[in-house]
Amino acid sequence: MEEAVRDGVAEQRERLMESLRVYGGHYTELGRRFAAWLGLHSTDATAVLEIAAAEERGTPLSPARLSERISLSTGATTALLNRLEAAGHISRAREHSDRRIVTLRSGGHIQERADEFFGPLAHRLDAAMSHYPPQLLEQFEAFMADLNTTMNSHLAEQDAAAPRPLRTPR
């Protein structure tokens, strides 16, 4: 009997991980559609959303932090920021007392466009979550925090163990 219970738990975990993969796929597809809707490359749209979300949380990003968040080199991030700034989607500000620190800000129209695009989905997701009691949502939060911590640790270990690419002489 105990083995059957273990098998049932393993199957439940597999179903849950599959559901998370499907959700991740949907999230990626929404990002791709948002980029197309804005007429941007998906990486540019991801960067704009990261900048706007960080701003909304009250923790605006620096170019280096954005580079980490979207997994681009510093050079590629600079080129991306130049494109976004030239198009009026973002601005770079020196708001800190240390004038070397650059803060990224989204253009006001970006938040409006994001709200227009994602707003209907946000309402639907909120309605779906409203069926669950607050205590269960707290458990979901803890569960997702544990999964995110595990994923972050795994990615950091992979980064540390990754062989460095060989440089070819010019």
CSV table of C-alpha atoms in Angstrom, one decimal:
chain,number,residue,atom,x,y,z
A,1,MET,CA,0.0,0.0,0.0
A,2,GLU,CA,2.8,2.4,0.9
A,3,GLU,CA,4.4,1.9,-2.5
A,4,ALA,CA,1.2,2.7,-4.3
A,5,VAL,CA,0.9,5.9,-2.3
A,6,ARG,CA,4.5,6.8,-3.3
A,7,ASP,CA,3.7,6.1,-6.9
A,8,GLY,CA,0.6,8.3,-6.7
A,9,VAL,CA,2.6,11.1,-5.2
A,10,ALA,CA,5.3,10.8,-7.9
A,11,GLU,CA,2.6,10.8,-10.6
A,12,GLN,CA,1.0,13.9,-9.0
A,13,ARG,CA,4.4,15.7,-9.0
A,14,GLU,CA,4.9,14.8,-12.7
A,15,ARG,CA,1.4,16.1,-13.5
A,16,LEU,CA,2.2,19.3,-11.6
A,17,MET,CA,5.5,19.8,-13.3
A,18,GLU,CA,3.8,19.2,-16.7
A,19,SER,CA,1.2,21.9,-15.8
A,20,LEU,CA,4.0,24.3,-14.9
A,21,ARG,CA,5.8,23.6,-18.3
A,22,VAL,CA,2.5,24.3,-20.1
A,23,TYR,CA,2.0,27.5,-18.1
A,24,GLY,CA,5.6,28.5,-19.0
A,25,GLY,CA,4.9,27.9,-22.7
A,26,HIS,CA,1.8,30.0,-22.5
A,27,TYR,CA,3.7,32.8,-20.7
A,28,THR,CA,6.4,32.6,-23.5
A,29,GLU,CA,3.8,32.8,-26.2
A,30,LEU,CA,2.1,35.8,-24.6
A,31,GLY,CA,5.5,37.5,-24.5
A,32,ARG,CA,6.0,36.8,-28.2
A,33,ARG,CA,2.5,38.1,-29.1
A,34,PHE,CA,3.1,41.2,-27.0
A,35,ALA,CA,6.3,41.9,-28.8
A,36,ALA,CA,4.6,41.4,-32.2
A,37,TRP,CA,1.7,43.7,-31.1
A,38,LEU,CA,4.3,46.4,-30.1
A,39,GLY,CA,6.3,45.8,-33.3
A,40,LEU,CA,9.4,44.9,-31.3
A,41,HIS,CA,11.8,41.9,-31.3
A,42,SER,CA,10.8,39.5,-28.5
A,43,THR,CA,14.0,40.3,-26.6
A,44,ASP,CA,13.3,44.0,-26.7
A,45,ALA,CA,9.8,43.5,-25.5
A,46,THR,CA,11.0,41.3,-22.7
A,47,ALA,CA,13.5,44.0,-21.7
A,48,VAL,CA,10.8,46.7,-21.7
A,49,LEU,CA,8.5,44.5,-19.5
A,50,GLU,CA,11.3,43.8,-17.1
A,51,ILE,CA,12.1,47.5,-16.8
A,52,ALA,CA,8.4,48.4,-16.3
A,53,ALA,CA,7.8,45.6,-13.8
A,54,ALA,CA,10.9,46.6,-11.7
A,55,GLU,CA,9.8,50.2,-11.8
A,56,GLU,CA,6.3,49.2,-10.7
A,57,ARG,CA,7.8,47.2,-7.7
A,58,GLY,CA,9.7,50.3,-6.8
A,59,THR,CA,13.1,48.8,-7.6
A,60,PRO,CA,14.2,50.2,-11.0
A,61,LEU,CA,16.8,48.2,-12.9
A,62,SER,CA,20.3,49.3,-13.8
A,63,PRO,CA,21.6,48.1,-17.2
A,64,ALA,CA,23.8,45.5,-15.5
A,65,ARG,CA,20.8,44.1,-13.6
A,66,LEU,CA,18.7,44.0,-16.8
A,67,SER,CA,21.5,42.2,-18.6
A,68,GLU,CA,21.4,39.5,-15.9
A,69,ARG,CA,17.6,39.3,-16.0
A,70,ILE,CA,17.4,38.8,-19.7
A,71,SER,CA,20.6,36.8,-20.1
A,72,LEU,CA,22.4,39.1,-22.5
A,73,SER,CA,26.0,40.3,-22.6
A,74,THR,CA,26.6,43.8,-21.5
A,75,GLY,CA,27.4,44.8,-25.1
A,76,ALA,CA,24.2,43.3,-26.4
A,77,THR,CA,22.3,45.0,-23.6
A,78,THR,CA,23.8,48.3,-24.5
A,79,ALA,CA,22.8,47.9,-28.1
A,80,LEU,CA,19.2,46.9,-27.0
A,81,LEU,CA,19.0,49.9,-24.7
A,82,ASN,CA,20.2,52.2,-27.4
A,83,ARG,CA,17.4,50.9,-29.7
A,84,LEU,CA,14.7,51.2,-27.0
A,85,GLU,CA,15.8,54.7,-26.0
A,86,ALA,CA,15.9,55.9,-29.6
A,87,ALA,CA,12.3,54.6,-30.1
A,88,GLY,CA,11.2,56.4,-26.9
A,89,HIS,CA,10.3,53.1,-25.1
A,90,ILE,CA,12.8,53.7,-22.2
A,91,SER,CA,15.0,56.3,-20.8
A,92,ARG,CA,18.3,56.2,-18.8
A,93,ALA,CA,18.5,58.4,-15.8
A,94,ARG,CA,21.2,59.3,-13.3
A,95,GLU,CA,19.1,59.7,-10.2
A,96,HIS,CA,21.5,58.4,-7.6
A,97,SER,CA,24.0,60.6,-5.8
A,98,ASP,CA,26.7,58.5,-7.5
A,99,ARG,CA,26.2,59.8,-11.0
A,100,ARG,CA,27.9,56.7,-12.5
A,101,ILE,CA,24.8,54.7,-11.6
A,102,VAL,CA,22.2,54.5,-14.4
A,103,THR,CA,18.6,53.8,-13.7
A,104,LEU,CA,16.3,52.5,-16.4
A,105,ARG,CA,12.8,53.9,-16.8
A,106,SER,CA,10.0,52.8,-19.1
A,107,GLY,CA,8.2,55.3,-21.3
A,108,GLY,CA,4.7,56.1,-20.0
A,109,HIS,CA,3.1,54.6,-23.1
A,110,ILE,CA,4.7,51.2,-22.3
A,111,GLN,CA,2.8,50.7,-19.1
A,112,GLU,CA,-0.4,51.8,-20.8
A,113,ARG,CA,0.2,49.4,-23.7
A,114,ALA,CA,1.1,46.5,-21.3
A,115,ASP,CA,-2.1,47.2,-19.3
A,116,GLU,CA,-4.1,47.2,-22.5
A,117,PHE,CA,-2.6,43.9,-23.7
A,118,PHE,CA,-2.3,42.0,-20.4
A,119,GLY,CA,-5.2,43.6,-18.5
A,120,PRO,CA,-8.0,41.3,-19.7
A,121,LEU,CA,-5.8,38.2,-18.9
A,122,ALA,CA,-5.0,39.7,-15.4
A,123,HIS,CA,-8.7,39.9,-14.7
A,124,ARG,CA,-9.3,36.4,-15.8
A,125,LEU,CA,-6.4,35.0,-13.7
A,126,ASP,CA,-7.6,37.0,-10.7
A,127,ALA,CA,-11.0,35.5,-11.2
A,128,ALA,CA,-9.6,32.0,-11.4
A,129,MET,CA,-7.5,32.5,-8.2
A,130,SER,CA,-10.5,34.0,-6.4
A,131,HIS,CA,-11.9,30.5,-6.0
A,132,TYR,CA,-9.0,29.5,-3.7
A,133,PRO,CA,-8.9,30.4,0.0
A,134,PRO,CA,-6.1,32.8,1.1
A,135,GLN,CA,-4.4,30.0,3.1
A,136,LEU,CA,-4.1,27.9,0.0
A,137,LEU,CA,-2.8,30.8,-2.0
A,138,GLU,CA,-0.1,31.3,0.7
A,139,GLN,CA,0.9,27.7,0.2
A,140,PHE,CA,1.1,28.2,-3.6
A,141,GLU,CA,3.3,31.3,-3.0
A,142,ALA,CA,5.6,29.3,-0.7
A,143,PHE,CA,5.6,26.4,-3.2
A,144,MET,CA,6.5,28.8,-6.1
A,145,ALA,CA,9.2,30.5,-4.0
A,146,ASP,CA,10.7,27.1,-3.3
A,147,LEU,CA,10.7,26.1,-7.0
A,148,ASN,CA,12.2,29.5,-8.0
A,149,THR,CA,14.9,29.2,-5.4
A,150,THR,CA,15.7,25.7,-6.6
A,151,MET,CA,15.8,26.8,-10.2
A,152,ASN,CA,18.0,29.8,-9.3
A,153,SER,CA,20.5,27.6,-7.4
A,154,HIS,CA,20.6,25.1,-10.3
A,155,LEU,CA,21.3,27.8,-12.9
A,156,ALA,CA,24.0,29.3,-10.7
A,157,GLU,CA,25.7,25.9,-10.3
A,158,GLN,CA,25.5,25.4,-14.1
A,159,ASP,CA,27.0,28.9,-14.6
A,160,ALA,CA,29.8,28.1,-12.2
A,161,ALA,CA,30.5,24.7,-13.8
A,162,ALA,CA,30.2,25.8,-17.4
A,163,PRO,CA,33.4,25.5,-19.3
A,164,ARG,CA,34.6,28.9,-20.7
A,165,PRO,CA,34.6,29.1,-24.5
A,166,LEU,CA,38.0,29.0,-26.1
A,167,ARG,CA,39.1,32.2,-27.7
A,168,THR,CA,40.5,31.8,-31.2
A,169,PRO,CA,43.4,34.0,-32.1
A,170,ARG,CA,42.8,36.7,-34.7
